[in-house]
């Protein structure tokens, strides 16, 4: 499959080549032809699967084709012409042809930047972002350019609609990006209001991590005869995340091992999960003293403090986040390479949520559980739930005094035998863990101390 075969305008193909895109991602190959044909879309696929281009390329294709046909004068140019003639300039609301709604300012800016990239070879297509927190005069200036494409967060857009600065009567394409997150953030009323202000004749494309429940209902309400694209992702099954169990004798052993693992050279940023808020605070303090730039995140913190911590994490100022389950739900920071379960979660479901904080955007991740011998049974519960075995690992110099007790049963009969991956002495360098974003390493090295049971690990992950 190539971008050419999707029928995109040549000026877009050029921009894609310049951007280094070689071929469409699965979501793009499915969505783009349907969108070019004018169909509504309901799409669910993982972060990093290329959804922005899936809606922006067909839109740009449409605008490029119209422009080629008409040489189109924009209303703004008409206004400038009127001004040049000495007519008194009249206020004219912006009349965008396309509106993209996103949950956050960062996402809106990302979409605008991507649009500029994809549309770089098309003349006279302007995309602007209208965001909360941007100075009002600046926004008025942007709207006065009468951009074809508006990218906005719902709240701020409503303000401008209500003060008559934007007129959606000419709108042709409406996109809801990360619709599930917009609903999570309580934007449902704003979204309904915005959708109601757009023409029925519009094309609607909705993107979401899931199409279940409330999002699915909204999607069905605002689309007409949509094509549903659901890309089951490797990410949902966490196949890009290497999982490990390390047995520890006691707390001091656990702390020493954690400190050691946090010094892994492939570690960019990490989340350490604890069972209690108090532990999160205590461990963050301890790690800070040990020089790790750590911070705690839990439900007893004020929203302001939580936001500051998350900002610090996103900016890379915080390298180790020590968090409880609830606080860490939904954290999406691609440079999180490692997740540590300082305590095992109460519920196997939480284990899946926790390890999903790493391996974002198709990258690799490493999830390590530090487990007391008495908790072996809880590891088994997690394995039954995920239908995956978690190889036991030993780091040289940090061997537990006791070896793991009863053999754990195989989750997939025949794929693994008790003993396969536990008793061999450490063979450093056997298992490799690629740095996120890097090509898989074929040589040894990589994740330090992860060498123990390459045979067991291969059996568990080999048939992905
Ligand atoms: P999503 O919205 O699904 O999370 P994005 O649209 O933000 O994904 O794209 C994720 C990354 O992948 C971006 O850096 C983007 O430039 C890149 N990308 C998108 N499509 C392609 C492609 N066909 N080939 C290579 N890189 C791509
Ligand atoms: Mg996106």
CSV table of C-alpha atoms and ligand atoms in Angstrom, one decimal:
chain,number,residue,atom,x,y,z
A,1,UNK,CA,0.0,0.0,0.0
A,2,UNK,CA,1.3,3.4,-1.0
A,3,UNK,CA,0.1,7.0,-0.5
A,4,UNK,CA,-0.2,7.3,-4.3
A,5,UNK,CA,-2.6,4.3,-4.4
A,6,UNK,CA,-4.9,6.1,-1.8
A,7,UNK,CA,-5.5,8.7,-4.5
A,8,UNK,CA,-4.0,11.7,-2.7
A,9,UNK,CA,-3.2,15.0,-4.5
A,10,UNK,CA,0.4,15.3,-5.8
A,11,UNK,CA,1.2,18.3,-3.6
A,12,UNK,CA,0.3,16.2,-0.6
A,13,UNK,CA,2.4,13.3,-1.8
A,14,UNK,CA,5.4,15.6,-2.0
A,15,UNK,CA,4.9,16.9,1.5
A,16,UNK,CA,4.7,13.3,2.8
A,17,UNK,CA,8.0,12.4,1.0
A,18,UNK,CA,9.6,15.5,2.6
A,19,UNK,CA,8.2,14.4,6.0
A,20,UNK,CA,9.9,11.0,5.5
A,21,UNK,CA,6.6,9.0,5.4
A,22,UNK,CA,7.1,6.0,3.2
A,23,UNK,CA,3.8,4.2,3.4
A,24,UNK,CA,0.4,4.7,5.1
A,25,UNK,CA,-0.2,3.2,8.5
A,26,UNK,CA,-3.0,0.7,8.8
A,27,UNK,CA,-5.5,3.3,10.1
A,28,UNK,CA,-4.5,5.7,7.3
A,29,UNK,CA,-4.9,3.1,4.5
A,30,UNK,CA,-8.4,2.3,5.8
A,31,UNK,CA,-9.6,5.8,6.6
A,32,UNK,CA,-8.2,7.9,3.8
A,33,UNK,CA,-10.0,6.4,0.8
A,34,UNK,CA,-13.3,6.5,2.6
A,35,UNK,CA,-12.8,10.0,3.8
A,36,UNK,CA,-11.8,11.2,0.3
A,37,UNK,CA,-15.0,9.6,-1.0
A,38,UNK,CA,-16.8,11.8,1.6
A,39,UNK,CA,-17.8,9.2,4.1
A,40,UNK,CA,-18.2,9.8,7.8
A,41,UNK,CA,-15.8,7.9,10.0
A,42,UNK,CA,-15.7,6.4,13.4
A,43,UNK,CA,-12.2,5.3,14.2
A,44,UNK,CA,-10.5,3.7,17.2
A,45,UNK,CA,-6.8,2.9,17.2
A,46,UNK,CA,-4.0,3.4,19.6
A,47,UNK,CA,-1.9,6.5,20.3
A,48,UNK,CA,0.8,6.9,17.7
A,49,UNK,CA,-0.9,5.0,14.9
A,50,UNK,CA,-1.1,8.1,12.7
A,51,UNK,CA,-4.6,9.3,13.2
A,52,UNK,CA,-3.8,13.0,12.5
A,53,UNK,CA,-2.8,12.3,8.9
A,54,UNK,CA,-5.8,9.9,8.6
A,55,UNK,CA,-8.2,12.9,8.8
A,56,UNK,CA,-6.0,15.7,7.7
A,57,UNK,CA,-4.7,14.2,4.5
A,58,UNK,CA,-8.1,13.7,2.9
A,59,UNK,CA,-9.2,17.1,4.1
A,60,UNK,CA,-6.2,18.8,2.5
A,61,UNK,CA,-6.7,16.7,-0.6
A,62,UNK,CA,-10.2,18.1,-0.9
A,63,UNK,CA,-9.1,21.7,-0.4
A,64,UNK,CA,-6.2,21.3,-2.8
A,65,UNK,CA,-8.5,19.9,-5.4
A,66,UNK,CA,-11.1,22.8,-5.0
A,67,UNK,CA,-8.3,25.3,-5.1
A,68,UNK,CA,-6.9,23.9,-8.3
A,69,UNK,CA,-10.4,24.0,-9.8
A,70,UNK,CA,-11.3,27.6,-8.8
A,71,UNK,CA,-8.1,29.4,-8.0
A,72,UNK,CA,-10.4,30.3,-5.1
A,73,UNK,CA,-10.5,33.7,-3.6
A,74,UNK,CA,-11.0,33.6,0.1
A,75,UNK,CA,-13.5,36.0,1.8
A,76,UNK,CA,-10.5,37.5,3.5
A,77,UNK,CA,-8.9,38.4,0.2
A,78,UNK,CA,-12.2,39.9,-0.8
A,79,UNK,CA,-12.1,42.0,2.3
A,80,UNK,CA,-8.6,43.1,1.6
A,81,UNK,CA,-9.6,44.0,-1.9
A,82,UNK,CA,-12.5,46.0,-0.5
A,83,UNK,CA,-10.2,47.8,1.9
A,84,UNK,CA,-7.9,48.6,-1.0
A,85,UNK,CA,-10.8,50.1,-2.9
A,86,UNK,CA,-11.3,52.4,0.1
A,87,UNK,CA,-14.5,50.7,1.2
A,88,UNK,CA,-15.0,50.8,5.0
A,89,UNK,CA,-13.9,47.3,6.1
A,90,UNK,CA,-16.8,45.5,7.7
A,91,UNK,CA,-16.3,43.0,10.5
A,92,UNK,CA,-16.8,39.5,9.0
A,93,UNK,CA,-16.8,36.4,11.2
A,94,UNK,CA,-14.4,33.7,10.3
A,95,UNK,CA,-16.0,31.0,8.1
A,96,UNK,CA,-13.8,27.9,8.4
A,97,UNK,CA,-14.3,24.9,6.1
A,98,UNK,CA,-12.9,22.5,8.6
A,99,UNK,CA,-13.0,22.3,12.4
A,100,UNK,CA,-10.9,19.9,14.5
A,101,UNK,CA,-11.8,19.6,18.1
A,102,UNK,CA,-9.2,18.3,20.5
A,103,UNK,CA,-9.2,17.9,24.3
A,104,UNK,CA,-6.1,19.9,25.1
A,105,UNK,CA,-4.0,22.8,24.0
A,106,UNK,CA,-1.0,20.6,23.4
A,107,UNK,CA,-2.9,18.3,21.1
A,108,UNK,CA,-4.4,21.3,19.2
A,109,UNK,CA,-0.9,22.7,18.6
A,110,UNK,CA,0.3,19.2,17.5
A,111,UNK,CA,-2.5,19.0,15.0
A,112,UNK,CA,-1.8,22.5,13.7
A,113,UNK,CA,1.9,21.7,13.3
A,114,UNK,CA,1.1,18.5,11.5
A,115,UNK,CA,-1.3,20.3,9.2
A,116,UNK,CA,1.3,22.8,8.3
A,117,UNK,CA,3.7,19.9,7.5
A,118,UNK,CA,1.2,18.0,5.4
A,119,UNK,CA,-0.1,21.1,3.7
A,120,UNK,CA,3.3,22.8,3.1
A,121,UNK,CA,3.1,22.3,-0.7
A,122,UNK,CA,-0.5,23.6,-1.0
A,123,UNK,CA,-0.8,27.3,-1.4
A,124,UNK,CA,-3.4,29.4,0.5
A,125,UNK,CA,-4.4,26.8,3.1
A,126,UNK,CA,-4.2,28.3,6.6
A,127,UNK,CA,-4.7,26.4,9.8
A,128,UNK,CA,-4.9,28.1,13.1
A,129,UNK,CA,-5.4,27.0,16.7
A,130,UNK,CA,-7.9,28.6,19.0
A,131,UNK,CA,-7.0,27.7,22.6
A,132,UNK,CA,-7.7,28.6,26.1
A,133,UNK,CA,-5.0,30.7,27.6
A,134,UNK,CA,-4.0,32.4,24.4
A,135,UNK,CA,-4.3,36.2,24.5
A,136,UNK,CA,-7.6,37.4,23.1
A,137,UNK,CA,-6.1,40.0,20.6
A,138,UNK,CA,-3.9,37.3,19.2
A,139,UNK,CA,-6.9,35.0,18.6
A,140,UNK,CA,-8.8,37.8,17.0
A,141,UNK,CA,-5.9,38.4,14.7
A,142,UNK,CA,-5.8,34.7,13.7
A,143,UNK,CA,-9.5,34.6,13.1
A,144,UNK,CA,-9.4,37.7,11.0
A,145,UNK,CA,-7.2,35.8,8.5
A,146,UNK,CA,-10.3,33.6,8.0
A,147,UNK,CA,-8.4,30.3,8.1
A,148,UNK,CA,-9.8,27.4,6.2
A,149,UNK,CA,-8.9,25.1,9.1
A,150,UNK,CA,-9.6,25.8,12.7
A,151,UNK,CA,-8.2,23.6,15.4
A,152,UNK,CA,-9.7,24.3,18.8
A,153,UNK,CA,-10.4,23.1,22.3
A,154,UNK,CA,-14.2,23.1,22.9
A,155,UNK,CA,-14.4,25.7,25.7
A,156,UNK,CA,-12.6,28.5,24.1
A,157,UNK,CA,-14.4,27.9,20.8
A,158,UNK,CA,-17.8,28.3,22.4
A,159,UNK,CA,-16.7,31.8,23.7
A,160,UNK,CA,-15.9,32.9,20.1
A,161,UNK,CA,-19.1,31.3,18.7
A,162,UNK,CA,-21.2,33.1,21.3
A,163,UNK,CA,-19.6,36.5,20.5
A,164,UNK,CA,-20.3,36.0,16.8
A,165,UNK,CA,-16.6,35.7,15.8
A,166,UNK,CA,-17.1,32.4,14.0
A,167,UNK,CA,-19.7,31.3,11.6
A,168,UNK,CA,-19.9,27.6,10.8
A,169,UNK,CA,-22.4,27.9,7.9
A,170,UNK,CA,-19.6,27.1,5.4
A,171,UNK,CA,-18.2,24.2,7.4
A,172,UNK,CA,-17.6,21.0,5.3
A,173,UNK,CA,-15.6,18.8,7.7
A,174,UNK,CA,-15.9,18.3,11.4
A,175,UNK,CA,-13.3,16.2,13.3
A,176,UNK,CA,-13.4,15.1,16.9
A,177,UNK,CA,-10.0,14.0,17.9
A,178,UNK,CA,-9.5,12.0,21.0
A,179,UNK,CA,-13.3,12.1,21.6
A,180,UNK,CA,-13.1,9.8,24.6
A,181,UNK,CA,-10.8,12.2,26.4
A,182,UNK,CA,-12.9,15.2,25.5
A,183,UNK,CA,-15.9,13.4,27.2
A,184,UNK,CA,-13.7,12.4,30.2
A,185,UNK,CA,-12.9,16.0,30.6
A,186,UNK,CA,-16.6,17.0,30.7
A,187,UNK,CA,-16.9,18.6,27.3
A,188,UNK,CA,-20.0,16.8,26.2
A,189,UNK,CA,-22.3,19.9,26.4
A,190,UNK,CA,-19.9,22.1,24.6
A,191,UNK,CA,-19.4,19.5,21.9
A,192,UNK,CA,-23.1,19.1,21.4
A,193,UNK,CA,-23.5,22.9,21.1
A,194,UNK,CA,-20.7,23.1,18.6
A,195,UNK,CA,-22.0,20.2,16.5
A,196,UNK,CA,-25.5,21.8,16.5
A,197,UNK,CA,-24.0,25.0,15.0
A,198,UNK,CA,-22.6,23.2,12.0
A,199,UNK,CA,-24.5,22.3,8.8
A,200,UNK,CA,-26.1,18.9,8.6
A,201,UNK,CA,-24.4,18.4,5.2
A,202,UNK,CA,-20.9,18.3,6.9
A,203,UNK,CA,-18.6,15.3,6.8
A,204,UNK,CA,-17.9,14.0,10.4
A,205,UNK,CA,-14.9,12.0,11.5
A,206,UNK,CA,-14.5,10.9,15.1
A,207,UNK,CA,-11.4,9.4,16.6
A,208,UNK,CA,-11.2,7.8,19.9
A,209,UNK,CA,-9.2,5.2,21.9
A,210,UNK,CA,-12.5,3.3,22.3
A,211,UNK,CA,-15.9,3.3,20.6
A,212,UNK,CA,-17.7,1.7,23.6
A,213,UNK,CA,-20.2,3.3,25.8
A,214,UNK,CA,-20.8,7.0,25.9
A,215,UNK,CA,-18.4,7.8,23.1
A,216,UNK,CA,-19.9,5.2,20.8
A,217,UNK,CA,-23.4,6.6,21.4
A,218,UNK,CA,-22.2,10.2,20.7
A,219,UNK,CA,-20.3,9.0,17.6
A,220,UNK,CA,-23.5,7.3,16.2
A,221,UNK,CA,-25.5,10.4,17.0
A,222,UNK,CA,-23.3,12.9,15.1
A,223,UNK,CA,-22.3,10.7,12.1
A,224,UNK,CA,-24.3,9.5,9.2
A,225,UNK,CA,-23.7,6.0,7.8
A,226,UNK,CA,-20.2,6.0,9.1
A,227,UNK,CA,-17.4,3.6,8.2
A,228,UNK,CA,-16.1,2.1,11.4
A,229,UNK,CA,-12.4,1.5,11.5
A,230,UNK,CA,-11.1,-0.4,14.5
A,231,UNK,CA,-7.5,-1.3,14.6
A,232,UNK,CA,-6.7,-3.8,17.2
A,233,UNK,CA,-3.3,-2.8,18.5
A,234,UNK,CA,-0.4,-4.8,19.8
A,235,UNK,CA,-0.3,-2.1,22.4
A,236,UNK,CA,-3.7,-3.2,23.9
A,237,UNK,CA,-2.1,-6.6,24.5
A,238,UNK,CA,1.1,-4.9,25.7
A,239,UNK,CA,3.2,-7.1,23.4
A,240,UNK,CA,5.8,-4.3,23.1
A,241,UNK,CA,6.3,-4.3,26.9
A,242,UNK,CA,8.8,-6.7,28.4
A,243,UNK,CA,7.6,-7.9,31.7
A,244,UNK,CA,9.7,-9.2,34.6
A,245,UNK,CA,9.4,-10.4,38.2
A,246,UNK,CA,12.2,-10.0,40.6
A,247,UNK,CA,11.9,-11.8,43.9
A,248,UNK,CA,13.0,-9.9,47.0
A,249,UNK,CA,13.7,-11.1,50.6
A,250,UNK,CA,12.6,-7.9,52.5
A,251,UNK,CA,12.1,-4.2,52.2
A,252,UNK,CA,15.8,-3.3,52.3
A,253,UNK,CA,16.5,-5.8,49.5
A,254,UNK,CA,13.6,-4.3,47.5
A,255,UNK,CA,14.9,-0.7,48.0
A,256,UNK,CA,18.4,-1.6,47.0
A,257,UNK,CA,17.2,-3.5,43.9
A,258,UNK,CA,14.9,-0.6,42.9
A,259,UNK,CA,17.8,1.8,43.1
A,260,UNK,CA,19.9,-0.4,41.0
A,261,UNK,CA,17.2,-0.9,38.3
A,262,UNK,CA,16.6,2.8,38.2
A,263,UNK,CA,20.2,3.3,37.1
A,264,UNK,CA,19.6,1.2,34.0
A,265,UNK,CA,21.2,3.0,31.2
A,266,UNK,CA,18.2,2.4,28.9
A,267,UNK,CA,15.9,4.2,31.4
A,268,UNK,CA,14.6,7.5,30.2
A,269,UNK,CA,11.7,8.1,32.6
A,270,UNK,CA,10.0,5.7,35.0
A,271,UNK,CA,6.8,5.2,37.1
A,272,UNK,CA,7.1,3.4,40.4
A,273,UNK,CA,3.7,2.1,41.7
A,274,UNK,CA,3.0,1.9,45.4
A,275,UNK,CA,0.0,0.5,47.3
A,276,UNK,CA,-0.5,3.6,49.5
A,277,UNK,CA,-0.2,7.3,49.2
A,278,UNK,CA,2.1,7.4,52.2
A,279,UNK,CA,4.5,5.0,50.6
A,280,UNK,CA,4.4,7.1,47.4
A,281,UNK,CA,5.5,10.1,49.4
A,282,UNK,CA,8.1,8.2,51.4
A,283,UNK,CA,9.7,6.5,48.4
A,284,UNK,CA,9.7,9.7,46.3
A,285,UNK,CA,11.6,11.4,49.2
A,286,UNK,CA,14.0,8.5,49.5
A,287,UNK,CA,14.7,8.5,45.8
A,288,UNK,CA,15.2,12.2,45.8
A,289,UNK,CA,17.8,11.9,48.5
A,290,UNK,CA,19.4,9.2,46.4
A,291,UNK,CA,19.6,11.7,43.5
A,292,UNK,CA,16.9,10.6,41.2
A,293,UNK,CA,14.7,13.7,40.7
A,294,UNK,CA,11.6,11.9,41.8
A,295,UNK,CA,8.1,13.1,42.6
A,296,UNK,CA,5.0,11.6,44.1
A,297,UNK,CA,1.5,11.6,42.5
A,298,UNK,CA,-1.5,10.5,44.5
A,299,UNK,CA,-5.1,11.4,45.3
A,300,UNK,CA,-4.3,13.4,48.4
A,301,UNK,CA,-2.6,16.1,46.4
A,302,UNK,CA,-4.4,19.2,45.2
A,303,UNK,CA,-5.2,19.4,41.6
A,304,UNK,CA,-2.6,22.2,41.1
A,305,UNK,CA,0.2,20.2,42.6
A,306,UNK,CA,-0.9,17.2,40.5
A,307,UNK,CA,-0.8,19.3,37.3
A,308,UNK,CA,2.6,20.7,38.2
A,309,UNK,CA,3.9,17.2,38.8
A,310,UNK,CA,2.5,15.9,35.5
A,311,UNK,CA,3.9,18.9,33.7
A,312,UNK,CA,7.3,18.3,35.2
A,313,UNK,CA,7.1,14.7,34.1
A,314,UNK,CA,6.2,15.7,30.5
A,315,UNK,CA,9.0,18.2,30.4
A,316,UNK,CA,11.4,15.6,31.6
A,317,UNK,CA,12.3,17.5,34.8
A,318,UNK,CA,10.9,14.6,36.8
A,319,UNK,CA,12.5,11.3,35.9
A,320,UNK,CA,10.9,9.0,38.4
A,321,UNK,CA,7.2,9.4,39.2
A,322,UNK,CA,6.1,7.5,42.3
A,323,UNK,CA,2.3,7.0,42.0
A,324,UNK,CA,-0.7,5.2,43.2
A,325,UNK,CA,-3.1,3.4,40.8
A,326,UNK,CA,-5.8,6.0,40.5
A,327,UNK,CA,-3.4,8.9,40.1
A,328,UNK,CA,-1.5,7.3,37.3
A,329,UNK,CA,-4.5,6.3,35.1
A,330,UNK,CA,-4.3,7.7,31.7
A,331,UNK,CA,-0.8,9.2,31.9
A,332,UNK,CA,0.5,9.2,28.4
A,333,UNK,CA,4.2,10.2,28.3
A,334,UNK,CA,6.0,8.5,25.5
A,335,UNK,CA,9.4,8.7,27.2
A,336,UNK,CA,8.3,6.5,30.1
A,337,UNK,CA,10.5,3.5,29.4
A,338,UNK,CA,10.2,1.6,32.7
A,339,UNK,CA,7.3,0.8,35.1
A,340,UNK,CA,8.1,-0.7,38.5
A,341,UNK,CA,5.6,-2.3,40.7
A,342,UNK,CA,7.1,-1.6,44.1
A,343,UNK,CA,3.9,-3.2,45.4
A,344,UNK,CA,1.8,-5.5,43.4
A,345,UNK,CA,-1.6,-4.1,42.6
A,346,UNK,CA,-4.7,-5.4,44.4
A,347,UNK,CA,-6.4,-6.3,41.1
A,348,UNK,CA,-4.9,-7.9,38.0
A,349,UNK,CA,-6.8,-5.2,35.9
A,350,UNK,CA,-4.7,-2.6,37.6
A,351,UNK,CA,-1.5,-4.4,36.6
A,352,UNK,CA,-2.5,-4.0,33.0
A,353,UNK,CA,-3.2,-0.3,33.4
A,354,UNK,CA,0.0,0.2,35.2
A,355,UNK,CA,2.3,-1.5,32.7
A,356,UNK,CA,0.5,0.4,30.0
A,357,UNK,CA,2.1,3.6,31.2
A,358,UNK,CA,5.2,2.5,29.3
A,359,UNK,CA,5.5,1.3,25.7
A,360,UNK,CA,3.4,4.3,24.5
A,361,UNK,CA,3.2,5.3,20.9
A,362,UNK,CA,4.5,1.9,19.7
A,363,UNK,CA,7.7,2.1,21.6
A,364,UNK,CA,9.2,-0.6,23.7
A,365,UNK,CA,8.8,-0.7,27.5
A,366,UNK,CA,10.0,-2.7,30.5
A,367,UNK,CA,7.7,-3.5,33.4
A,368,UNK,CA,9.3,-4.9,36.5
A,369,UNK,CA,7.5,-6.2,39.6
A,370,UNK,CA,9.4,-6.5,42.8
A,371,UNK,CA,7.7,-9.3,44.7
A,372,UNK,CA,8.1,-10.9,48.1
A,373,UNK,CA,8.1,-14.7,48.1
A,374,UNK,CA,4.8,-14.7,49.9
A,375,UNK,CA,3.2,-12.8,47.0
A,376,UNK,CA,4.1,-15.4,44.3
A,377,UNK,CA,0.4,-16.4,44.3
A,378,UNK,CA,-0.6,-12.8,43.3
A,379,UNK,CA,1.8,-13.0,40.4
A,380,UNK,CA,0.0,-16.2,39.3
A,381,UNK,CA,-3.3,-14.3,39.4
A,382,UNK,CA,-2.0,-11.6,37.2
A,383,UNK,CA,-0.6,-14.3,34.8
A,384,UNK,CA,-4.0,-16.0,34.6
A,385,UNK,CA,-5.7,-12.6,33.9
A,386,UNK,CA,-3.3,-11.6,31.2
A,387,UNK,CA,-2.8,-15.1,29.8
A,388,UNK,CA,0.9,-14.3,29.7
A,389,UNK,CA,3.7,-15.6,31.8
A,390,UNK,CA,6.0,-13.1,33.5
A,391,UNK,CA,9.6,-14.4,33.5
A,392,UNK,CA,11.4,-14.3,36.8
A,393,UNK,CA,14.7,-12.5,36.7
A,394,UNK,CA,17.7,-12.3,38.9
A,395,UNK,CA,20.2,-9.5,38.9
A,396,UNK,CA,23.8,-10.5,39.8
A,397,UNK,CA,24.6,-9.2,43.2
A,398,UNK,CA,20.9,-8.9,44.1
A,399,UNK,CA,20.0,-12.6,44.3
A,400,UNK,CA,17.2,-13.4,46.7
A,401,UNK,CA,18.3,-15.8,49.5
A,402,UNK,CA,15.3,-17.9,48.8
A,403,UNK,CA,14.5,-19.1,45.3
A,404,UNK,CA,10.9,-18.9,44.2
A,405,UNK,CA,8.9,-21.6,46.0
A,406,UNK,CA,6.2,-23.6,44.2
A,407,UNK,CA,6.5,-23.8,40.5
A,408,UNK,CA,4.0,-21.6,38.8
A,409,UNK,CA,1.5,-23.1,36.3
A,410,UNK,CA,1.7,-22.3,32.7
A,411,UNK,CA,-0.9,-19.9,31.4
A,412,UNK,CA,-0.7,-21.3,28.0
A,413,UNK,CA,-0.3,-25.1,28.3
A,414,UNK,CA,2.6,-26.3,26.3
A,415,UNK,CA,4.1,-22.9,25.8
A,416,UNK,CA,6.1,-23.0,28.9
A,417,UNK,CA,7.2,-25.5,31.5
A,418,UNK,CA,7.8,-24.8,35.2
A,419,UNK,CA,11.4,-24.4,35.7
A,420,UNK,CA,12.1,-23.3,32.2
A,421,UNK,CA,12.8,-19.8,33.1
A,422,UNK,CA,13.7,-19.7,36.8
A,423,UNK,CA,16.6,-21.6,38.0
A,424,UNK,CA,19.4,-20.9,35.6
A,425,UNK,CA,22.1,-18.6,36.8
A,426,UNK,CA,22.3,-15.1,35.4
A,427,UNK,CA,23.8,-14.9,32.0
A,428,UNK,CA,24.1,-11.1,31.6
A,429,UNK,CA,23.5,-9.7,28.1
A,430,UNK,CA,21.3,-12.5,26.8
A,431,UNK,CA,18.0,-10.7,26.8
A,432,UNK,CA,18.1,-7.4,25.1
A,433,UNK,CA,15.9,-4.5,25.8
A,434,UNK,CA,16.0,-1.8,23.0
A,435,UNK,CA,16.0,1.8,24.0
A,436,UNK,CA,12.6,3.2,23.0
A,437,UNK,CA,12.6,4.5,19.4
A,438,UNK,CA,15.8,2.7,18.6
A,439,UNK,CA,16.0,-0.2,16.2
A,440,UNK,CA,15.9,-3.6,17.9
A,441,UNK,CA,19.4,-4.6,18.9
A,442,UNK,CA,20.7,-7.8,17.5
A,443,UNK,CA,23.8,-7.9,19.6
A,444,UNK,CA,24.0,-8.5,23.4
A,445,UNK,CA,24.0,-5.8,26.0
A,446,UNK,CA,21.0,-3.7,26.6
A,447,UNK,CA,18.9,-4.0,29.7
A,448,UNK,CA,21.4,-4.6,32.4
A,449,UNK,CA,21.1,-7.8,34.4
A,450,UNK,CA,18.2,-9.0,32.4
A,451,UNK,CA,20.1,-12.0,31.2
A,452,UNK,CA,18.8,-14.7,33.4
A,453,UNK,CA,16.2,-16.7,31.4
A,454,UNK,CA,16.4,-16.1,27.8
A,455,UNK,CA,14.9,-19.5,27.0
A,456,UNK,CA,11.8,-18.9,29.1
A,457,UNK,CA,11.4,-15.4,27.9
A,458,UNK,CA,11.6,-16.4,24.3
A,459,UNK,CA,8.9,-19.0,24.8
A,460,UNK,CA,6.6,-16.5,26.4
A,461,UNK,CA,7.1,-13.7,23.8
A,462,UNK,CA,8.4,-15.7,20.8
A,463,UNK,CA,5.0,-16.3,19.2
A,464,UNK,CA,3.7,-12.8,19.2
B,1,LIG,P1,-2.1,9.4,16.8
B,1,LIG,O1,-3.0,10.6,16.6
B,1,LIG,O2,-2.8,8.2,16.3
B,1,LIG,O3,-1.7,9.2,18.2
B,1,LIG,P2,-0.2,10.9,15.3
B,1,LIG,O4,-1.0,11.3,14.1
B,1,LIG,O5,0.1,11.9,16.3
B,1,LIG,O6,-0.8,9.6,15.9
B,1,LIG,O7,1.2,10.3,14.7
B,1,LIG,C1,2.2,9.7,15.5
B,1,LIG,C2,3.5,9.9,14.9
B,1,LIG,O8,3.7,9.1,13.7
B,1,LIG,C3,3.8,11.3,14.4
B,1,LIG,O9,5.1,11.6,14.8
B,1,LIG,C4,3.7,11.3,12.9
B,1,LIG,O10,4.5,12.2,12.3
B,1,LIG,C5,4.1,9.9,12.6
B,1,LIG,N1,3.4,9.3,11.4
B,1,LIG,C6,2.1,9.4,11.1
B,1,LIG,N2,1.9,8.7,9.9
B,1,LIG,C7,3.1,8.2,9.5
B,1,LIG,C8,3.5,7.4,8.4
B,1,LIG,N3,2.6,7.0,7.4
B,1,LIG,N4,4.8,7.1,8.2
B,1,LIG,C9,5.7,7.5,9.2
B,1,LIG,N5,5.4,8.2,10.3
B,1,LIG,C10,4.1,8.6,10.4
B,2,LIG,MG1,-3.8,12.0,17.8
